[in-house]
């Protein structure tokens, strides 16, 4: 496009798989991009020790992250802004403006927002009572030290990743989870290292006391406590429409703001879906800029 009224053709906020896919797709159709990421590209992938659900033969998050990073850094039509974050996003009739924490402003006809999610803490879920200010580490930070028993709060799918990454460890996991997480435990249910404890409520103090759905109380003993509670959306302030759950569904957003990746929904948080949604968002911006969208084309 190369319109001198704008700093670039497409702003991409967030450097995870979705944002990186948007950059690569945009370059493929000749769009210039500026990619804004406060940390390192694909930072969360570096925390995934084992992969079994992505194309390309990558079996670990770091391997995939390194490959994606190399592609992005070699993309001539992309300018990468690392170490800064978007403090405000504003959408007008004919452009989007993002303000960085440095005070700099960037404009483009469209923006892809792919800022993803951050881990939930005990204070964020109603089925756990914990001391004020308590912060616990996510399960990916746990080492597979022999003979340890770990209490895991929540049944989210990183538990399966942990077990696949450490197939020979005898580390035992006591997984305390609410009824809403029951379907997530299917992949770990038959692992002999896992003890599943469905709970109605859990109280953390010096120890963990759980109230089972039948009302019975019991104490859980473990060497350490880790989290697998799921994630909360991490959207930048400004003109994003958030649902009651905090997520930003693509439909209902300003026409010039395209949401991609995990920020869209809690239900489709997978690397493959992030890659696809980022690519689709970039194509949407490309077609929209050329008035090639039909009445049934929804923002992606």
Backbone as CSV, one residue per row, in Angstrom:
resi,resn,N_x,N_y,N_z,CA_x,CA_y,CA_z,C_x,C_y,C_z
1,UNK,0.829,-1.202,0.000,0.000,0.000,0.000,0.866,1.255,0.000
2,UNK,1.770,1.385,0.978,2.747,2.453,0.962,2.175,3.855,1.100
3,UNK,1.029,4.017,1.700,0.425,5.334,1.884,1.229,6.123,2.913
4,UNK,1.721,7.292,2.530,2.577,8.074,3.422,1.804,8.690,4.578
5,UNK,0.465,8.604,4.555,-0.306,9.130,5.680,-0.140,8.270,6.922
6,UNK,0.312,7.039,6.746,0.402,6.089,7.843,1.843,5.649,8.058
7,UNK,2.120,5.181,9.267,3.459,4.671,9.558,3.702,3.314,8.913
8,UNK,2.633,2.564,8.695,2.757,1.241,8.100,1.397,0.836,7.559
9,UNK,1.335,-0.315,6.893,0.064,-0.789,6.346,-0.760,-1.549,7.376
10,UNK,-0.067,-2.195,8.319,-0.767,-3.013,9.308,0.026,-3.022,10.605
11,UNK,-0.627,-2.669,11.696,-0.015,-2.778,13.013,-0.359,-4.139,13.599
12,UNK,0.625,-4.807,14.151,0.412,-6.110,14.781,0.857,-6.000,16.230
13,UNK,-0.077,-6.198,17.144,0.195,-6.051,18.572,0.245,-7.431,19.194
14,UNK,1.430,-7.841,19.607,1.627,-9.167,20.181,2.460,-10.039,19.267
15,UNK,3.560,-10.578,19.800,4.498,-11.341,18.995,4.476,-12.830,19.263
16,UNK,3.299,-13.381,19.580,3.163,-14.825,19.711,2.882,-15.457,18.354
17,UNK,2.459,-16.730,18.333,2.184,-17.383,17.052,1.178,-16.643,16.184
18,UNK,0.110,-16.096,16.788,-0.901,-15.405,15.991,-0.337,-14.130,15.367
19,UNK,0.347,-13.318,16.167,0.912,-12.085,15.636,1.970,-12.354,14.582
20,UNK,2.802,-13.362,14.810,3.847,-13.689,13.840,3.249,-14.220,12.540
21,UNK,2.189,-15.018,12.650,1.519,-15.500,11.439,0.906,-14.344,10.661
22,UNK,0.363,-13.351,11.379,-0.188,-12.176,10.699,0.898,-11.438,9.920
23,UNK,2.075,-11.312,10.513,3.192,-10.639,9.853,3.590,-11.375,8.581
24,UNK,3.719,-12.693,8.662,4.152,-13.463,7.494,3.114,-13.430,6.380
25,UNK,1.843,-13.521,6.738,0.811,-13.453,5.722,0.769,-12.061,5.087
26,UNK,0.892,-11.031,5.917,0.883,-9.673,5.398,2.026,-9.464,4.407
27,UNK,3.197,-9.947,4.759,4.339,-9.805,3.849,4.084,-10.534,2.539
28,UNK,3.392,-11.672,2.618,3.123,-12.450,1.424,2.223,-11.737,0.434
29,UNK,1.414,-10.801,0.921,0.544,-10.030,0.019,1.025,-8.590,-0.123
30,UNK,2.258,-8.328,0.310,2.876,-7.031,0.067,2.576,-5.941,1.071
31,UNK,2.061,-6.285,2.246,1.759,-5.276,3.260,2.953,-5.089,4.190
32,UNK,3.265,-3.840,4.487,4.268,-3.534,5.508,3.626,-3.653,6.883
33,UNK,4.390,-4.134,7.845,3.876,-4.259,9.202,4.865,-3.699,10.212
34,UNK,4.319,-3.280,11.356,5.106,-3.018,12.554,4.576,-3.949,13.620
35,UNK,5.464,-4.766,14.165,5.092,-5.743,15.189,5.584,-5.251,16.545
36,UNK,4.657,-5.089,17.495,4.985,-4.589,18.829,4.882,-5.732,19.828
37,UNK,5.961,-5.978,20.551,6.003,-7.076,21.524,6.849,-6.637,22.721
38,UNK,6.292,-6.708,23.957,7.030,-6.226,25.129,8.147,-7.142,25.593
39,UNK,8.146,-8.374,25.162,9.125,-9.337,25.643,9.935,-9.847,24.463
40,UNK,10.009,-11.167,24.306,10.648,-11.776,23.147,9.581,-12.403,22.285
41,UNK,9.865,-12.588,21.016,8.904,-13.220,20.135,8.614,-14.641,20.618
42,UNK,7.333,-15.007,20.576,6.883,-16.357,20.971,7.355,-16.735,22.369
43,UNK,7.335,-15.788,23.282,7.894,-16.027,24.617,7.234,-17.200,25.324
44,UNK,5.927,-17.375,25.156,5.255,-18.470,25.860,5.607,-19.834,25.287
45,UNK,5.983,-19.888,24.018,6.378,-21.170,23.438,7.633,-21.719,24.105
46,UNK,8.493,-20.843,24.584,9.713,-21.301,25.237,9.419,-22.028,26.552
47,UNK,8.173,-21.936,27.022,7.786,-22.600,28.264,7.106,-23.951,28.016
48,UNK,6.994,-24.339,26.748,6.296,-25.584,26.401,7.333,-26.642,26.066
49,UNK,7.596,-27.583,26.960,8.686,-28.540,26.735,8.393,-29.596,25.682
50,UNK,7.126,-29.883,25.432,6.791,-30.953,24.480,5.575,-30.556,23.663
51,UNK,5.637,-30.810,22.351,4.525,-30.524,21.446,4.116,-31.805,20.737
52,UNK,2.812,-31.971,20.548,2.351,-33.108,19.755,1.176,-32.735,18.866
53,UNK,0.941,-31.428,18.686,-0.246,-31.019,17.928,0.026,-29.867,16.975
54,UNK,1.254,-29.805,16.418,1.565,-28.781,15.427,2.215,-29.430,14.213
55,UNK,2.063,-28.778,13.062,2.703,-29.243,11.845,4.166,-28.795,11.819
56,UNK,4.946,-29.417,10.966,6.309,-28.971,10.755,7.367,-29.803,11.444
57,UNK,6.967,-30.814,12.215,7.948,-31.685,12.826,8.570,-31.170,14.099
58,UNK,8.113,-30.046,14.614,8.671,-29.506,15.854,8.068,-30.258,17.045
59,UNK,8.916,-30.739,17.922,8.447,-31.515,19.065,8.593,-30.779,20.386
60,UNK,9.074,-29.538,20.334,9.167,-28.739,21.555,8.842,-27.297,21.235
61,UNK,8.363,-26.582,22.249,8.057,-25.175,22.072,9.269,-24.347,21.681
62,UNK,10.428,-24.512,22.356,11.597,-23.719,21.987,12.022,-23.914,20.536
63,UNK,11.936,-25.132,20.022,12.315,-25.366,18.629,11.390,-24.615,17.677
64,UNK,10.091,-24.666,17.958,9.132,-23.944,17.120,9.333,-22.441,17.256
65,UNK,9.547,-21.964,18.481,9.744,-20.530,18.706,10.975,-20.022,17.968
66,UNK,12.052,-20.788,18.005,13.274,-20.377,17.298,13.028,-20.281,15.795
67,UNK,12.280,-21.245,15.253,12.006,-21.236,13.813,11.141,-20.038,13.422
68,UNK,10.103,-19.761,14.227,9.230,-18.627,13.927,10.003,-17.317,14.055
69,UNK,10.798,-17.181,15.112,11.567,-15.957,15.326,12.506,-15.693,14.163
70,UNK,13.185,-16.734,13.676,14.104,-16.567,12.552,13.363,-16.067,11.312
71,UNK,12.163,-16.582,11.088,11.387,-16.132,9.928,10.971,-14.678,10.060
72,UNK,10.513,-14.307,11.234,10.050,-12.929,11.419,11.210,-11.943,11.297
73,UNK,12.330,-12.253,11.916,13.470,-11.345,11.853,14.039,-11.236,10.447
74,UNK,13.735,-12.220,9.601,14.181,-12.164,8.216,13.124,-11.643,7.256
75,UNK,12.011,-11.164,7.772,10.936,-10.637,6.928,11.175,-9.159,6.650
76,UNK,11.497,-8.823,5.414,11.910,-7.458,5.075,10.801,-6.434,5.262
77,UNK,9.565,-6.830,5.054,8.459,-5.876,5.152,7.984,-5.655,6.584
78,UNK,8.649,-6.283,7.556,8.247,-6.147,8.956,9.303,-5.403,9.765
79,UNK,8.840,-4.438,10.542,9.696,-3.782,11.533,9.267,-4.270,12.909
80,UNK,10.198,-4.849,13.653,9.887,-5.424,14.959,10.273,-4.437,16.048
81,UNK,9.306,-4.124,16.905,9.529,-3.243,18.059,9.447,-4.091,19.322
82,UNK,10.591,-4.540,19.806,10.636,-5.352,21.019,10.882,-4.472,22.245
83,UNK,10.429,-4.958,23.396,10.700,-4.249,24.640,9.768,-3.095,24.923
84,UNK,8.680,-2.998,24.191,7.693,-1.946,24.481,6.295,-2.539,24.338
85,UNK,5.346,-1.911,24.991,3.980,-2.414,24.930,3.024,-1.291,24.573
86,UNK,1.831,-1.687,24.157,0.812,-0.721,23.755,0.049,-0.278,24.998
87,UNK,0.116,1.014,25.290,-0.601,1.557,26.441,-2.002,2.027,26.074
88,UNK,-2.265,2.208,24.772,-3.604,2.611,24.338,-3.776,2.305,22.856
89,UNK,-4.963,1.821,22.515,-5.332,1.575,21.129,-6.606,2.346,20.830
90,UNK,-6.574,3.145,19.767,-7.743,3.920,19.375,-8.049,3.699,17.905
91,UNK,-9.324,3.489,17.618,-9.761,3.244,16.251,-10.646,4.384,15.773
92,UNK,-10.336,4.934,14.614,-11.127,5.994,13.993,-11.763,5.445,12.718
93,UNK,-12.465,6.306,12.009,-13.159,5.858,10.802,-12.202,5.336,9.748
94,UNK,-11.018,5.929,9.666,-10.126,5.582,8.563,-8.740,5.099,9.001
95,UNK,-8.518,4.894,10.301,-7.200,4.433,10.737,-7.250,3.963,12.190
96,UNK,-6.152,3.345,12.607,-5.955,2.936,13.994,-4.676,3.598,14.492
97,UNK,-4.727,4.070,15.742,-3.542,4.648,16.372,-3.220,3.863,17.638
98,UNK,-1.966,3.468,17.788,-1.533,2.854,19.037,-0.480,3.746,19.673
99,UNK,-0.593,3.901,20.971,0.396,4.648,21.748,1.231,3.650,22.533
100,UNK,2.539,3.757,22.426,3.440,2.874,23.140,3.783,3.448,24.502
101,UNK,4.306,2.591,25.372,4.676,3.067,26.700,5.809,4.085,26.643
102,UNK,6.506,4.148,25.528,7.571,5.144,25.345,7.016,6.514,25.007
103,UNK,5.700,6.579,24.716,5.082,7.817,24.283,4.961,7.931,22.780
104,UNK,5.636,7.072,22.041,5.560,7.098,20.583,4.182,6.651,20.114
105,UNK,3.757,7.173,18.966,2.479,6.786,18.380,2.703,6.228,16.986
106,UNK,1.924,5.204,16.656,1.991,4.566,15.346,0.588,4.511,14.766
107,UNK,0.486,4.730,13.460,-0.814,4.684,12.803,-0.770,3.728,11.614
108,UNK,-1.916,3.158,11.323,-2.064,2.265,10.179,-3.548,2.184,9.849
109,UNK,-3.884,1.751,8.639,-5.309,1.579,8.313,-5.991,0.505,9.157
110,UNK,-5.214,-0.537,9.575,-5.785,-1.635,10.347,-4.775,-2.096,11.394
111,UNK,-5.304,-2.770,12.423,-4.440,-3.362,13.451,-4.919,-4.769,13.759
112,UNK,-3.967,-5.672,13.921,-4.245,-7.016,14.427,-3.813,-7.042,15.892
113,UNK,-4.745,-7.385,16.772,-4.449,-7.453,18.203,-4.356,-8.921,18.592
114,UNK,-3.166,-9.339,18.996,-2.920,-10.748,19.326,-2.090,-10.821,20.600
115,UNK,-2.583,-10.170,21.651,-1.833,-10.066,22.902,-2.009,-11.267,23.822
116,UNK,-2.890,-12.189,23.456,-2.965,-13.451,24.174,-3.518,-13.366,25.574
117,UNK,-2.993,-14.221,26.439,-3.526,-14.383,27.780,-2.386,-14.490,28.783
118,UNK,-2.737,-14.314,30.053,-1.796,-14.512,31.149,-2.379,-15.502,32.142
119,UNK,-1.552,-16.102,33.016,-2.045,-17.147,33.915,-2.952,-16.598,35.010
120,UNK,-4.011,-17.336,35.296,-4.875,-17.020,36.429,-4.177,-17.373,37.736
121,UNK,-4.513,-16.643,38.792,-4.022,-16.910,40.139,-5.201,-17.355,41.018
122,UNK,-4.920,-17.918,42.202,-6.028,-18.384,43.064,-7.093,-17.323,43.315
123,UNK,-6.688,-16.065,43.438,-7.670,-15.006,43.701,-8.652,-14.788,42.549
124,UNK,-8.309,-15.330,41.369,-9.121,-15.087,40.179,-10.236,-16.098,39.977
125,UNK,-10.283,-17.152,40.784,-11.297,-18.184,40.588,-12.135,-18.320,41.849
126,UNK,-13.432,-18.546,41.704,-14.315,-18.545,42.878,-14.215,-19.788,43.746
127,UNK,-13.627,-20.868,43.241,-13.625,-22.119,44.002,-12.404,-22.266,44.900
128,UNK,-11.553,-21.241,44.961,-10.380,-21.267,45.828,-10.415,-20.071,46.782
129,UNK,-10.172,-20.336,48.061,-9.944,-19.281,49.047,-8.476,-19.329,49.436
130,UNK,-7.792,-18.191,49.284,-6.351,-18.147,49.546,-6.007,-16.848,50.250
131,UNK,-4.867,-16.792,50.937,-4.454,-15.553,51.596,-4.315,-14.406,50.591
132,UNK,-4.613,-13.201,51.030,-4.503,-12.028,50.168,-3.088,-11.906,49.615
133,UNK,-3.014,-11.647,48.330,-1.716,-11.423,47.710,-0.939,-12.670,47.364
134,UNK,-1.505,-13.856,47.653,-0.776,-15.084,47.347,-0.636,-15.260,45.839
135,UNK,0.587,-15.486,45.403,0.881,-15.770,44.000,1.644,-17.082,43.921
136,UNK,1.158,-17.994,43.115,1.779,-19.306,42.965,2.294,-19.489,41.541
137,UNK,3.338,-20.305,41.358,3.901,-20.483,40.016,3.070,-21.444,39.173
138,UNK,3.056,-21.243,37.860,2.389,-22.198,36.974,3.174,-23.506,36.899
139,UNK,2.502,-24.559,36.472,3.104,-25.890,36.488,4.339,-25.985,35.602
140,UNK,4.397,-25.187,34.519,5.549,-25.312,33.623,6.860,-24.956,34.326
141,UNK,6.779,-24.263,35.468,7.997,-23.933,36.202,8.475,-25.068,37.111
142,UNK,7.687,-26.094,37.234,8.059,-27.190,38.136,9.102,-28.084,37.488
143,UNK,10.085,-28.480,38.257,11.045,-29.461,37.780,10.550,-30.867,38.089
144,UNK,11.064,-31.826,37.348,10.659,-33.220,37.557,11.615,-33.897,38.522
145,UNK,11.658,-33.392,39.751,12.546,-33.982,40.759,11.963,-35.293,41.265
146,UNK,12.805,-36.288,41.317,12.344,-37.623,41.669,11.757,-37.665,43.087
147,UNK,10.670,-38.388,43.220,10.088,-38.641,44.520,9.237,-37.523,45.081
148,UNK,9.048,-36.441,44.354,8.239,-35.336,44.879,6.759,-35.551,44.561
149,UNK,5.925,-34.966,45.409,4.487,-34.916,45.159,4.076,-33.465,45.031
150,UNK,3.458,-33.120,43.909,3.041,-31.755,43.640,1.525,-31.663,43.671
151,UNK,1.030,-30.661,44.364,-0.391,-30.347,44.308,-0.608,-29.351,43.176
152,UNK,-1.460,-29.710,42.237,-1.757,-28.858,41.090,-3.191,-28.371,41.213
153,UNK,-3.362,-27.066,41.236,-4.694,-26.475,41.348,-5.242,-26.208,39.953
154,UNK,-6.335,-26.880,39.626,-6.926,-26.732,38.307,-6.541,-27.874,37.395
155,UNK,-7.396,-28.172,36.446,-7.158,-29.304,35.555,-6.809,-28.905,34.145
156,UNK,-6.262,-27.701,33.940,-6.028,-27.235,32.588,-4.987,-28.099,31.877
157,UNK,-4.960,-28.031,30.555,-4.202,-28.972,29.734,-2.683,-28.910,29.859
158,UNK,-2.053,-27.876,30.372,-0.603,-27.953,30.579,-0.158,-29.130,31.435
159,UNK,-1.066,-29.728,32.184,-0.690,-30.919,32.962,-0.259,-32.042,32.023
160,UNK,-1.013,-32.254,30.963,-0.644,-33.270,29.997,0.696,-32.982,29.348
161,UNK,0.959,-31.705,29.069,2.249,-31.318,28.492,3.382,-31.641,29.454
162,UNK,3.194,-31.344,30.734,4.208,-31.637,31.749,4.512,-33.129,31.790
163,UNK,3.491,-33.951,31.768,3.691,-35.398,31.853,4.380,-35.941,30.609
164,UNK,4.035,-35.409,29.438,4.696,-35.865,28.206,6.158,-35.428,28.182
165,UNK,6.430,-34.269,28.760,7.806,-33.769,28.759,8.704,-34.553,29.712
166,UNK,8.100,-35.214,30.702,8.868,-35.972,31.695,8.319,-37.400,31.782
167,UNK,8.469,-38.170,30.730,7.817,-39.497,30.710,8.392,-40.488,31.713
168,UNK,9.629,-40.274,32.141,10.270,-41.252,33.011,10.333,-40.836,34.476
169,UNK,9.814,-39.657,34.796,9.892,-39.208,36.184,8.835,-39.890,37.041
170,UNK,9.150,-40.041,38.326,8.143,-40.583,39.236,7.511,-39.478,40.079
171,UNK,7.697,-38.223,39.650,6.984,-37.117,40.297,5.487,-37.384,40.234
172,UNK,4.815,-37.247,41.371,3.383,-37.505,41.424,2.619,-36.192,41.481
173,UNK,1.491,-36.164,40.792,0.654,-34.977,40.749,-0.692,-35.267,41.392
174,UNK,-1.037,-34.451,42.402,-2.393,-34.456,42.940,-3.114,-33.284,42.292
175,UNK,-4.077,-33.580,41.468,-4.758,-32.547,40.686,-6.124,-32.280,41.306
176,UNK,-6.274,-31.099,41.899,-7.547,-30.675,42.485,-8.240,-29.750,41.489
177,UNK,-9.453,-30.093,41.117,-10.110,-29.344,40.039,-11.618,-29.267,40.290
178,UNK,-12.272,-28.215,39.788,-13.719,-28.090,39.926,-14.436,-28.884,38.845
179,UNK,-15.727,-29.009,38.974,-16.507,-29.782,38.008,-16.347,-29.245,36.593
180,UNK,-16.198,-27.931,36.453,-16.078,-27.330,35.116,-14.828,-27.777,34.381
181,UNK,-13.824,-28.260,35.110,-12.576,-28.711,34.485,-12.547,-30.206,34.216
182,UNK,-13.629,-30.901,34.510,-13.602,-32.361,34.419,-13.234,-32.839,33.022
183,UNK,-13.771,-32.207,31.987,-13.507,-32.669,30.626,-12.044,-32.481,30.234
184,UNK,-11.336,-31.544,30.897,-9.937,-31.288,30.557,-9.012,-32.390,31.076
185,UNK,-9.501,-33.191,32.012,-8.636,-34.194,32.633,-8.630,-35.529,31.894
186,UNK,-9.341,-35.636,30.781,-9.433,-36.916,30.079,-8.065,-37.445,29.671
187,UNK,-7.172,-36.564,29.198,-5.893,-37.035,28.679,-4.926,-37.469,29.786
188,UNK,-5.188,-37.106,31.036,-4.274,-37.490,32.119,-4.898,-38.510,33.061
189,UNK,-6.143,-38.862,32.822,-6.900,-39.694,33.764,-6.265,-41.064,33.980
190,UNK,-5.641,-41.604,32.948,-5.094,-42.952,33.054,-3.605,-42.976,33.380
191,UNK,-3.003,-41.822,33.613,-1.581,-41.788,33.954,-1.428,-42.183,35.422
192,UNK,-0.639,-43.217,35.733,-0.532,-43.683,37.125,0.114,-42.673,38.062
193,UNK,0.738,-41.644,37.520,1.377,-40.625,38.358,0.401,-39.563,38.834
194,UNK,-0.837,-39.632,38.360,-1.832,-38.596,38.631,-2.913,-39.117,39.563
195,UNK,-3.211,-38.317,40.581,-4.374,-38.558,41.430,-5.348,-37.408,41.223
196,UNK,-6.521,-37.705,40.727,-7.518,-36.676,40.456,-8.425,-36.493,41.669
197,UNK,-8.585,-35.230,42.080,-9.405,-34.912,43.243,-10.427,-33.847,42.849
198,UNK,-11.648,-34.262,42.469,-12.681,-33.259,42.181,-13.089,-32.549,43.473
199,UNK,-13.205,-31.226,43.412,-13.496,-30.461,44.619,-14.657,-29.500,44.368
200,UNK,-15.374,-29.226,45.438,-16.359,-28.160,45.409,-15.713,-26.847,45.784
201,UNK,-14.770,-26.898,46.756,-14.042,-25.702,47.182,-12.711,-26.128,47.778
202,UNK,-11.737,-25.256,47.669,-10.411,-25.521,48.217,-9.940,-24.292,48.976
203,UNK,-9.422,-24.524,50.175,-8.899,-23.435,51.008,-7.402,-23.641,51.211
204,UNK,-6.627,-22.615,50.904,-5.183,-22.651,51.087,-4.813,-21.795,52.289
205,UNK,-4.089,-22.398,53.201,-3.492,-21.628,54.303,-2.110,-22.207,54.500
206,UNK,-1.864,-22.862,55.637,-0.603,-23.570,55.783,-0.619,-24.875,55.013
207,UNK,-1.819,-25.386,54.755,-2.004,-26.603,53.977,-3.190,-26.375,53.051
208,UNK,-3.547,-27.411,52.322,-4.692,-27.299,51.424,-5.824,-28.168,51.948
209,UNK,-6.949,-27.569,52.197,-8.130,-28.311,52.642,-9.188,-28.195,51.567
210,UNK,-9.709,-29.321,51.156,-10.699,-29.312,50.090,-12.038,-29.796,50.615
211,UNK,-13.075,-29.217,50.049,-14.429,-29.695,50.288,-14.902,-30.369,49.017
212,UNK,-15.165,-31.645,49.083,-15.583,-32.400,47.913,-17.015,-32.026,47.532
213,UNK,-17.400,-32.356,46.302,-18.783,-32.057,45.898,-19.831,-32.658,46.813
214,UNK,-19.500,-33.782,47.508,-20.480,-34.386,48.422,-20.460,-33.749,49.808
215,UNK,-19.630,-32.693,49.984,-19.587,-31.972,51.243,-18.536,-32.444,52.214
216,UNK,-17.887,-33.576,51.945,-16.844,-34.077,52.834,-15.572,-33.236,52.704
217,UNK,-14.877,-33.075,53.838,-13.638,-32.301,53.830,-12.444,-33.220,54.025
218,UNK,-11.340,-32.835,53.390,-10.115,-33.584,53.559,-8.936,-32.655,53.326
219,UNK,-7.796,-33.028,53.891,-6.570,-32.255,53.686,-5.718,-32.951,52.632
220,UNK,-5.020,-32.138,51.839,-4.128,-32.658,50.818,-2.690,-32.295,51.192
221,UNK,-1.828,-33.277,51.193,-0.422,-33.052,51.538,0.431,-33.165,50.285
222,UNK,1.352,-32.196,50.102,2.236,-32.204,48.940,3.507,-31.448,49.280
223,UNK,4.526,-31.652,48.445,5.804,-30.970,48.662,5.790,-29.540,48.132
224,UNK,4.933,-29.247,47.167,4.858,-27.902,46.586,3.519,-27.766,45.881
225,UNK,3.120,-26.511,45.644,1.836,-26.228,44.992,2.093,-25.433,43.716
226,UNK,1.450,-25.875,42.638,1.571,-25.196,41.355,0.177,-24.998,40.768
227,UNK,0.117,-24.161,39.744,-1.163,-23.794,39.153,-1.328,-24.365,37.748
228,UNK,-2.549,-24.768,37.452,-2.961,-25.067,36.088,-4.419,-24.657,35.950
229,UNK,-4.656,-23.380,36.262,-6.015,-22.847,36.362,-6.559,-22.313,35.042
230,UNK,-5.695,-22.200,34.059,-6.124,-21.541,32.842,-5.593,-20.124,32.790
231,UNK,-6.164,-19.349,31.911,-5.607,-18.035,31.618,-6.676,-16.956,31.582
232,UNK,-6.216,-15.727,31.697,-7.085,-14.554,31.583,-6.615,-13.712,30.407
233,UNK,-7.537,-13.107,29.664,-7.143,-12.303,28.506,-6.310,-11.100,28.904
234,UNK,-5.350,-10.754,28.048,-4.442,-9.638,28.311,-4.562,-8.618,27.193
235,UNK,-5.689,-7.933,27.155,-5.957,-6.973,26.078,-5.412,-5.598,26.418
236,UNK,-4.893,-4.867,25.433,-4.431,-3.499,25.691,-5.608,-2.556,25.934
237,UNK,-5.404,-1.491,26.700,-6.478,-0.527,26.938,-6.880,0.186,25.645
238,UNK,-8.113,0.636,25.625,-8.558,1.417,24.475,-9.795,0.849,23.836
239,UNK,-9.859,0.938,22.513,-11.077,0.627,21.773,-11.177,-0.839,21.390
240,UNK,-11.177,-1.693,22.391,-11.458,-3.105,22.199,-12.742,-3.442,22.942
241,UNK,-13.603,-4.205,22.316,-14.855,-4.603,22.944,-14.623,-5.928,23.663
242,UNK,-14.811,-5.931,24.979,-14.590,-7.122,25.794,-15.918,-7.731,26.211
243,UNK,-15.969,-9.043,26.224,-17.145,-9.732,26.715,-17.141,-9.789,28.231
244,UNK,-18.171,-10.403,28.798,-18.263,-10.516,30.256,-17.103,-11.306,30.829
245,UNK,-16.514,-12.211,30.033,-15.379,-13.014,30.490,-14.040,-12.331,30.231
246,UNK,-14.071,-11.126,29.681,-12.842,-10.392,29.418,-12.235,-10.638,28.056
247,UNK,-12.723,-11.665,27.346,-12.177,-11.959,26.021,-12.750,-11.006,24.974
248,UNK,-12.052,-10.907,23.858,-12.415,-9.958,22.810,-12.795,-10.734,21.549
249,UNK,-14.055,-11.059,21.426,-14.514,-11.811,20.260,-14.306,-10.977,18.997
250,UNK,-13.857,-11.592,17.896,-13.633,-10.826,16.662,-14.873,-10.096,16.180
251,UNK,-16.030,-10.755,16.258,-17.262,-10.078,15.859,-17.597,-9.014,16.892
252,UNK,-18.051,-7.894,16.449,-18.402,-6.813,17.358,-17.291,-5.811,17.576
253,UNK,-16.083,-6.085,17.076,-14.999,-5.119,17.198,-15.151,-4.020,16.145
254,UNK,-14.458,-2.926,16.351,-14.393,-1.883,15.332,-13.888,-2.495,14.036
255,UNK,-14.418,-2.090,12.875,-14.013,-2.709,11.609,-12.516,-2.663,11.323
256,UNK,-11.808,-1.739,11.946,-10.369,-1.627,11.683,-9.513,-2.342,12.732
257,UNK,-10.167,-3.009,13.672,-9.454,-3.751,14.714,-9.770,-5.233,14.559
258,UNK,-8.743,-6.026,14.308,-8.896,-7.450,14.048,-8.238,-8.233,15.177
259,UNK,-8.993,-9.085,15.830,-8.492,-9.848,16.978,-8.100,-11.247,16.530
260,UNK,-6.940,-11.725,16.998,-6.443,-13.040,16.598,-5.855,-13.764,17.799
261,UNK,-5.766,-15.085,17.684,-5.099,-15.877,18.714,-5.939,-16.100,19.953
262,UNK,-5.259,-16.334,21.067,-5.922,-16.716,22.313,-6.821,-15.636,22.882
263,UNK,-6.614,-14.396,22.481,-7.431,-13.300,22.997,-8.885,-13.420,22.568
264,UNK,-9.169,-14.204,21.536,-10.529,-14.303,21.009,-11.472,-15.041,21.944
265,UNK,-10.967,-16.120,22.571,-11.867,-17.014,23.291,-11.059,-17.946,24.172
266,UNK,-11.679,-18.423,25.231,-11.019,-19.409,26.087,-11.065,-20.808,25.495
267,UNK,-11.855,-21.020,24.451,-12.120,-22.374,23.973,-11.141,-22.856,22.920
268,UNK,-10.490,-21.952,22.220,-9.671,-22.365,21.077,-8.232,-21.914,21.246
269,UNK,-7.670,-22.169,22.391,-6.313,-21.725,22.677,-5.323,-22.831,22.337
270,UNK,-5.000,-22.889,21.063,-4.054,-23.859,20.532,-3.106,-23.127,19.592
271,UNK,-1.910,-23.657,19.448,-0.936,-23.025,18.563,-1.453,-22.990,17.126
272,UNK,-2.023,-24.085,16.680,-2.495,-24.156,15.300,-3.634,-23.180,15.030
273,UNK,-4.557,-23.051,15.983,-5.653,-22.104,15.763,-5.144,-20.671,15.818
274,UNK,-4.127,-20.409,16.631,-3.542,-19.069,16.679,-2.894,-18.717,15.351
275,UNK,-2.136,-19.643,14.782,-1.498,-19.399,13.493,-2.535,-19.107,12.411
276,UNK,-3.602,-19.914,12.397,-4.630,-19.708,11.381,-5.353,-18.391,11.535
277,UNK,-5.685,-18.032,12.774,-6.444,-16.794,12.982,-5.593,-15.567,12.677
278,UNK,-4.291,-15.616,12.978,-3.420,-14.504,12.644,-3.302,-14.313,11.150
279,UNK,-3.169,-15.401,10.422,-3.102,-15.331,8.964,-4.400,-14.773,8.384
280,UNK,-5.515,-15.249,8.920,-6.815,-14.789,8.430,-7.018,-13.297,8.695
281,UNK,-6.584,-12.829,9.863,-6.745,-11.415,10.185,-5.956,-10.539,9.217
282,UNK,-4.743,-10.956,8.886,-3.937,-10.175,7.948,-4.586,-10.140,6.569
283,UNK,-5.123,-11.278,6.129,-5.812,-11.298,4.839,-7.056,-10.418,4.859
284,UNK,-7.758,-10.420,5.989,-8.940,-9.560,6.110,-8.555,-8.093,5.914
285,UNK,-7.460,-7.670,6.544,-7.001,-6.291,6.375,-6.634,-6.012,4.926
286,UNK,-5.997,-6.962,4.280,-5.592,-6.808,2.872,-6.813,-6.610,1.981
287,UNK,-7.822,-7.485,2.146,-9.016,-7.376,1.307,-9.827,-6.128,1.645
288,UNK,-9.915,-5.803,2.922,-10.691,-4.629,3.319,-10.095,-3.352,2.745
289,UNK,-8.771,-3.268,2.701,-8.120,-2.073,2.176,-8.399,-1.892,0.692
290,UNK,-8.784,-2.960,0.028,-9.063,-2.907,-1.406,-10.549,-3.029,-1.710
291,UNK,-11.362,-2.897,-0.684,-12.822,-2.961,-0.836,-13.251,-4.276,-1.509
292,UNK,-12.603,-5.362,-1.111,-12.908,-6.667,-1.712,-13.667,-7.580,-0.754
293,UNK,-14.115,-7.053,0.372,-14.878,-7.859,1.318,-16.342,-7.866,0.929
294,UNK,-16.957,-9.037,1.044,-18.372,-9.141,0.801,-19.183,-8.902,2.062
295,UNK,-20.499,-8.862,1.971,-21.344,-8.594,3.145,-21.261,-9.682,4.209
296,UNK,-20.852,-10.876,3.812,-20.794,-11.981,4.771,-19.402,-12.182,5.371
297,UNK,-18.439,-11.337,4.998,-17.084,-11.467,5.533,-17.031,-10.856,6.916
298,UNK,-16.773,-11.688,7.917,-16.679,-11.208,9.306,-15.234,-10.910,9.635
299,UNK,-15.033,-9.930,10.503,-13.668,-9.617,10.944,-13.093,-10.818,11.658
300,UNK,-11.820,-11.158,11.354,-11.218,-12.315,11.961,-10.084,-11.959,12.819
